[in-house]
C-alpha cells in the first residue's frame, strides 16, 4: 500500500492495525528517521528496549534468509508486541521481504528505513502492492509543507512569529526535517523567556541556510587564503550533496562581488559605501572578512582568479576528468596564492 504524502504524518503516528511491515524511504534522512521513530513509538515507548526492539542489518538478513521470520515470530520475554527495525534497506532485501510476506508469522511490526529509492526499485514495488505492507515516501519539505511545520514547531514551544520571520525561515530551512526542527529549537532557546513574537531580526540572528552558509564559509576561506578551512568546508559541501559546479559558482559569485567592491575602492570610494552597493546585501556574519579581502585583493588578481574559476567550470562540463578533482585543484591554487594568506 502506497501512503499518500498528505496522510504520511498521521499514518506514521497511527498505522492501520492490519499492516505488518512498513518501508520508510526518501532523500530527507531526517524525515525518514522522524517517521520511523513515530511508527516505533506506536508499539514501544522505549526505542532502546532490548526485549521488544530488534535492530537488523542487510548483511545479517542476506546471510540467514530465515532470520527475519524467526525474529518476527519470537515472543518478548517481558510481554508486548515487538518491533524489528532494519536500517539502510535496499533492493538487496527484496527476496527476504517477499519470502516473509509469503508466510507472515508473528505480530511484530517490521520497519525498514531506506534512502532515495528510485521508482523502479523492486523493494518499493513490493511494499506499494502488498496488502499487509505500506510504503511512506519522505521528500524534502517545500514552500507548501514548510510553513505549517514551522508554525507547529514554534507554537509547540510556546512562541509565535511574525510573517516576515516565517518567510525568512521558509527560505532558509527545509533541506532536512531533523535539521529544521533542531534549528527551530535553537531559535526558541535564543528567544528565551521573551514573550514577544519571533521577529525577522531574531530569525536572521540565529538561523541560516546550512548549505548556503557552508558555501559562504568556503568562499570566504578561499578569499582569506585559509587552506585548512577550505578543505573542511569543501568536504562538508560534498557531504551536503553540493556538486562541483554549484561550489565553483558560489566562489565565483563571491569573487565577482569582491572585484566590484575592490574596483570601487581603487577609484576612491569609501569601503562601507562600496559594500553598500552590493545586491543582495552582505550577510552580517561575513561582512568583516569580506572587507579585509576587498582591501588586500587587487582588481587584477581578482580578475585572474575569476578567469580560472570560469575556465574550470567549463572544463568540468566538457572534459572527462572528475569534476570534483578539477574544482578542488583550482580552489586550492587560488587559496594558496591569496594575498590575504598568512605565510610563515
Phi, psi and omega in degrees: 000132180263121182274123179298149183303322183293339182253001187298316182293314181293323179295320182293340178265345180205073182290155177301136183295342180279349182279128181255338182214141184226131175259120177249118187215168175141174183285341180269094184298323179296320179289323175302313180295317182297313181290326176297318178296319179299317179297315180301319184286351173285346181246317186231134178288318184257112181295344181262007181298112185289343182269337186239354178235123181241128176255123179241155177240167184303314185299315181296320181291324179286328179287321183236094188297336181271357186300317182298312180295322179298315180292323180294327182275343183294150180252134180294137178298330183261006180083164179096157179291149182253162176237133174248120185248127181237114181266160178055040180293140181218180180298343179297342181264002185304314182293320179300315181292319179297319177298320179296315182295335178290339178210075187285083182280159175072177180240013181296147172269122181259123180242122176251132176251121182237169178273210183279076182289131182288168181299333180275001182302128179292323180296316177302315183297322178299313182288329181284336183254339182285130185293332181261014181233165178216147177239127180242116178275139182239092180262159183297142177298142179236191184293345178273317184270334187293318180303318180295319179297316181296311181299316181298315181295316180295316181293326177296336178270001177089019181241166170234170180215155181284162178297324178296318179295319178299316179299319179295317182294320178298321182286339188241005177231173172118354182285339181203126185301317181297317180293321178300312180297320180296318180293322179291322176296322177296321178296319179293322176295322178298321181290328176065227183267003178293120186272355180290154179302147176295125184263171175301319180296321177299312183296316181295326182286339190246334190229143173215156175299118186299321180293316179296318180297322177298315180292324176297314180297322180295314181297319178297320179298320178295312181294332180276340182083026182263096184295320181298315179290328175300310182298318180297313183283333175294317177296317180295319179298319179293324177293334177271013177065031173277122182278171185300321181296316179299317180296314180298319181292326177296317179290323178298316178300319179298316182287330175295320178291322174298317182298317178296314182293313180298324178295318178293319179297320179297336179272002177100004179283132178303146185306310183299323179290321178297316180294326183293344179279346184291137176226124000290161181299157177297138172292134190301331183289340181252002185299313184296308179297329178298316181294323177298316180294319181296333178282323189268332178278135174273153177305324180293315179295322178294320179297321178296317179294320178298320178298318178297317181296316181293322178294320179296318178300318179297319180293327178298329184273336188241347181259167181272355181290148179301128183300322181298321180292315179299317180298309182298320182297314180294315180297320179296319180295316179295318180297316182296333182256010181295135179292345179271355184288136177280127181243134182281000000 
